[in-house]
């Protein structure tokens, strides 16, 4: 069964870049028709879709974040990454990675990692 | 962007009760609607995919229905472990969006 695990700094300073990695185990990130996705959730609030990447490198981003987001994939390490630039306190949230079907559900999620933006 | 509106926002229910949560889409999304359960300090877990298909390992008391713009998640014979927040999610168009969530409290 596929498992996903987020990692990265828990504290980022305002105006800097948030960088997270999602390690995939239990299967190759290159196999199957899946999109590898990032979602975030501010404390006590709902879920926000950030964007996704296919193993070909094709990406889709939420227009609300598009100017600041980059998602990349490293098939040799079986992982994908999120970079969010020029962060502010509003970017403080739990960040989840997930595996999604091309036009479907998000069947598998990581446990999430809290990122706080503060000086 | 497609807006998903869930109702109610909060519901307090007793064990063995039947619960219905609705999700309304701002435009037709066919059957591209999925339901997730999120317990405190846990990641969301897929319950129902494509409006009515149960995900592997999900108890049979959870079921979904609907198409187009109106969808329902039903929990038959509620159990204490079902206390959670439930979210709907559409995969019909980009960007993907989620409902605001429905929090279930068990009395």
Short mmCIF file of C-alpha atoms in Angstrom, two decimals:
data_model
loop_
_atom_site.label_atom_id
_atom_site.label_comp_id
_atom_site.label_asym_id
_atom_site.label_seq_id
_atom_site.Cartn_x
_atom_site.Cartn_y
_atom_site.Cartn_z
CA UNK A 1 0.00 0.00 0.00
CA UNK A 2 1.37 3.41 -0.93
CA UNK A 3 2.48 5.69 1.90
CA UNK A 4 3.36 9.36 1.79
CA UNK A 5 5.47 11.32 4.26
CA UNK A 6 5.97 15.08 4.31
CA UNK A 7 9.17 16.65 5.57
CA UNK A 8 10.66 20.11 5.82
CA UNK A 9 11.23 23.06 8.14
CA UNK A 10 8.50 23.72 10.66
CA UNK A 11 9.33 27.41 10.88
CA UNK A 12 9.84 29.82 7.99
CA UNK A 13 10.48 33.57 8.18
CA UNK A 14 8.18 36.03 6.42
CA UNK A 15 9.17 36.80 2.81
CA UNK A 16 11.23 33.61 2.58
CA UNK A 17 10.44 30.42 0.65
CA UNK A 18 8.65 27.46 2.19
CA UNK A 19 10.08 24.17 0.92
CA UNK A 20 8.56 20.76 1.62
CA UNK A 21 9.19 17.27 0.29
CA UNK A 22 6.84 14.31 0.10
CA UNK A 23 8.50 10.89 0.09
CA UNK A 24 6.49 8.12 -1.53
CA UNK A 25 6.92 4.50 -0.46
CA UNK A 26 5.16 1.27 -1.31
CA UNK A 27 5.18 1.98 -5.02
CA UNK A 28 6.92 3.90 -7.75
CA UNK A 29 5.97 7.53 -8.18
CA UNK A 30 6.27 6.93 -11.93
CA UNK A 31 3.78 4.08 -12.17
CA UNK A 32 0.10 4.46 -12.80
CA UNK A 33 -1.96 7.45 -13.82
CA UNK A 34 -1.64 9.54 -10.73
CA UNK A 35 -1.27 13.16 -9.88
CA UNK A 36 0.85 14.00 -6.87
CA UNK A 37 -0.86 16.76 -4.98
CA UNK A 38 -0.33 19.35 -2.24
CA UNK A 39 -3.16 20.56 0.01
CA UNK A 40 -3.03 22.81 3.06
CA UNK A 41 -5.20 23.50 6.08
CA UNK A 42 -4.86 26.51 8.41
CA UNK A 43 -5.59 25.73 12.03
CA UNK A 44 -9.30 25.27 12.62
CA UNK A 45 -10.14 25.87 8.97
CA UNK A 46 -10.93 23.91 5.83
CA UNK A 47 -8.83 22.34 3.09
CA UNK A 48 -7.22 24.33 0.27
CA UNK A 49 -5.91 22.62 -2.87
CA UNK A 50 -2.50 24.05 -3.77
CA UNK A 51 -1.59 22.17 -6.91
CA UNK A 52 -0.40 18.93 -8.44
CA UNK A 53 2.18 17.35 -10.68
CA UNK A 54 2.14 14.38 -13.03
CA UNK A 55 5.29 12.31 -13.39
CA UNK A 56 5.75 13.77 -16.86
CA UNK A 57 6.32 17.08 -15.11
CA UNK A 58 2.98 18.57 -16.10
CA UNK A 59 1.62 20.82 -13.35
CA UNK A 60 -1.58 22.56 -12.34
CA UNK A 61 -1.75 25.24 -9.67
CA UNK A 62 -4.47 27.03 -7.74
CA UNK A 63 -4.77 30.48 -9.37
CA UNK A 64 -4.86 32.04 -5.91
CA UNK A 65 -1.28 30.84 -5.31
CA UNK A 66 0.03 30.33 -8.83
CA UNK A 67 2.48 33.24 -8.84
CA UNK A 68 4.24 31.86 -5.75
CA UNK A 69 4.03 28.07 -6.15
CA UNK A 70 6.33 25.57 -7.79
CA UNK A 71 5.79 21.81 -7.57
CA UNK A 72 8.49 19.47 -8.86
CA UNK A 73 9.10 15.72 -8.97
CA UNK A 74 12.26 13.66 -8.52
CA UNK A 75 11.55 10.18 -9.83
CA UNK A 76 15.03 8.93 -8.90
CA UNK A 77 14.28 9.64 -5.24
CA UNK A 78 10.57 8.72 -5.51
CA UNK A 79 9.51 12.06 -4.11
CA UNK A 80 7.93 15.35 -5.05
CA UNK A 81 8.32 18.82 -3.63
CA UNK A 82 6.54 22.09 -2.94
CA UNK A 83 8.10 25.54 -2.98
CA UNK A 84 6.00 28.52 -1.89
CA UNK A 85 7.76 31.86 -2.14
CA UNK A 86 7.27 35.19 -0.36
CA UNK A 87 5.39 33.62 2.53
CA UNK A 88 3.37 35.56 5.08
CA UNK A 89 1.59 34.59 8.27
CA UNK A 90 -1.41 33.65 6.12
CA UNK A 91 0.60 30.72 4.79
CA UNK A 92 0.81 29.16 8.26
CA UNK A 93 -0.94 25.80 7.95
CA UNK A 94 -0.66 22.05 8.04
CA UNK A 95 0.57 20.98 4.61
CA UNK A 96 -0.49 17.60 3.24
CA UNK A 97 0.72 15.66 0.25
CA UNK A 98 -1.59 13.19 -1.43
CA UNK A 99 -1.93 10.85 -4.39
CA UNK A 100 -4.80 11.60 -6.69
CA UNK A 101 -6.32 10.05 -9.75
CA UNK A 102 -6.19 12.08 -12.95
CA UNK A 103 -9.85 13.03 -12.78
CA UNK A 104 -10.73 11.60 -9.43
CA UNK A 105 -10.31 11.29 -5.75
CA UNK A 106 -7.37 11.76 -3.39
CA UNK A 107 -7.08 8.22 -2.13
CA UNK A 108 -3.91 8.41 -0.07
CA UNK A 109 -2.62 11.23 2.13
CA UNK A 110 0.44 11.90 4.19
CA UNK A 111 0.10 12.64 7.88
CA UNK A 112 0.69 16.35 7.32
CA UNK A 113 3.36 18.75 8.54
CA UNK A 114 2.79 22.04 10.34
CA UNK A 115 4.58 25.03 8.89
CA UNK A 116 4.55 28.27 10.86
CA UNK A 117 5.53 31.55 9.25
CA UNK A 118 7.01 33.82 11.88
CA UNK A 119 10.08 35.93 12.49
CA UNK B 1 -13.86 27.94 -9.75
CA UNK B 2 -16.53 25.55 -8.52
CA UNK B 3 -17.84 26.37 -5.06
CA UNK B 4 -19.01 23.49 -2.87
CA UNK B 5 -21.41 24.37 -0.06
CA UNK B 6 -22.05 21.83 2.68
CA UNK B 7 -24.91 21.74 5.15
CA UNK B 8 -25.10 21.73 8.02
CA UNK B 9 -21.85 23.24 9.29
CA UNK B 10 -22.28 21.43 12.62
CA UNK B 11 -24.49 18.67 13.89
CA UNK B 12 -24.79 17.07 17.32
CA UNK B 13 -26.13 13.53 17.06
CA UNK B 14 -26.70 10.47 19.22
CA UNK B 15 -25.26 7.01 18.57
CA UNK B 16 -27.34 4.78 16.26
CA UNK B 17 -28.92 7.86 14.69
CA UNK B 18 -28.97 8.27 10.91
CA UNK B 19 -27.04 11.31 9.66
CA UNK B 20 -27.30 13.08 6.33
CA UNK B 21 -24.81 15.69 5.10
CA UNK B 22 -25.38 17.52 1.86
CA UNK B 23 -22.99 19.13 -0.59
CA UNK B 24 -24.18 21.48 -3.31
CA UNK B 25 -21.98 22.47 -6.24
CA UNK B 26 -22.17 25.89 -7.91
CA UNK B 27 -22.37 24.16 -11.31
CA UNK B 28 -22.92 20.64 -12.55
CA UNK B 29 -20.03 18.28 -11.83
CA UNK B 30 -21.56 15.00 -12.92
CA UNK B 31 -20.44 12.35 -10.43
CA UNK B 32 -17.00 13.85 -9.79
CA UNK B 33 -17.66 14.31 -6.08
CA UNK B 34 -15.79 12.61 -3.25
CA UNK B 35 -16.25 12.53 0.53
CA UNK B 36 -13.53 12.52 3.21
CA UNK B 37 -13.52 12.06 6.98
CA UNK B 38 -11.04 13.97 9.12
CA UNK B 39 -10.63 13.22 12.81
CA UNK B 40 -8.78 15.67 15.10
CA UNK B 41 -5.04 15.79 14.42
CA UNK B 42 -5.33 13.31 11.56
CA UNK B 43 -5.18 13.65 7.81
CA UNK B 44 -8.40 13.31 5.79
CA UNK B 45 -9.39 9.81 4.73
CA UNK B 46 -11.35 8.96 1.62
CA UNK B 47 -14.79 7.48 2.33
CA UNK B 48 -16.77 7.72 -0.89
CA UNK B 49 -15.53 8.32 -4.42
CA UNK B 50 -17.45 9.36 -7.52
CA UNK B 51 -20.53 10.24 -5.46
CA UNK B 52 -21.53 6.72 -4.49
CA UNK B 53 -18.60 4.27 -4.62
CA UNK B 54 -17.23 3.14 -1.27
CA UNK B 55 -13.47 3.27 -0.86
CA UNK B 56 -11.70 0.11 0.22
CA UNK B 57 -12.12 -0.74 3.89
CA UNK B 58 -14.80 1.86 4.63
CA UNK B 59 -17.63 0.57 6.87
CA UNK B 60 -20.87 -0.16 5.07
CA UNK B 61 -22.80 2.34 7.19
CA UNK B 62 -21.28 5.10 5.02
CA UNK B 63 -22.97 5.70 1.68
CA UNK B 64 -23.20 8.46 -0.89
CA UNK B 65 -25.64 9.54 -3.56
CA UNK B 66 -26.32 12.32 -6.00
CA UNK B 67 -25.18 13.73 -9.31
CA UNK B 68 -25.05 17.06 -11.07
CA UNK B 69 -25.13 19.69 -8.33
CA UNK B 70 -26.63 17.95 -5.29
CA UNK B 71 -24.93 15.23 -3.29
CA UNK B 72 -25.53 13.45 0.00
CA UNK B 73 -23.38 11.55 2.45
CA UNK B 74 -25.38 9.25 4.71
CA UNK B 75 -24.17 7.56 7.85
CA UNK B 76 -26.51 4.83 9.03
CA UNK B 77 -26.49 3.84 12.69
CA UNK B 78 -23.88 6.35 13.81
CA UNK B 79 -21.09 5.11 16.04
CA UNK B 80 -19.02 7.09 18.55
CA UNK B 81 -15.94 6.71 16.36
CA UNK B 82 -17.68 8.68 13.59
CA UNK B 83 -17.12 11.96 15.44
CA UNK B 84 -15.17 13.93 12.86
CA UNK B 85 -15.35 16.65 10.25
CA UNK B 86 -16.55 15.58 6.83
CA UNK B 87 -15.55 17.28 3.58
CA UNK B 88 -16.76 16.99 0.01
CA UNK B 89 -14.34 17.54 -2.88
CA UNK B 90 -14.85 17.96 -6.61
CA UNK B 91 -12.58 16.67 -9.36
CA UNK B 92 -14.63 17.95 -12.29
CA UNK B 93 -12.53 21.01 -13.02
CA UNK B 94 -9.47 22.96 -11.96
CA UNK B 95 -8.76 24.21 -9.45
CA UNK B 96 -9.94 21.33 -7.32
CA UNK B 97 -12.07 22.58 -4.44
CA UNK B 98 -13.44 21.37 -1.13
CA UNK B 99 -16.57 22.10 0.82
CA UNK B 100 -16.17 24.06 4.05
CA UNK B 101 -16.68 20.95 6.17
CA UNK B 102 -19.39 19.54 8.44
CA UNK B 103 -18.43 18.80 12.02
CA UNK B 104 -20.25 15.91 13.67
CA UNK B 105 -20.38 15.80 17.44
CA UNK B 106 -21.55 12.66 19.21
CA UNK B 107 -23.78 13.34 22.21
#
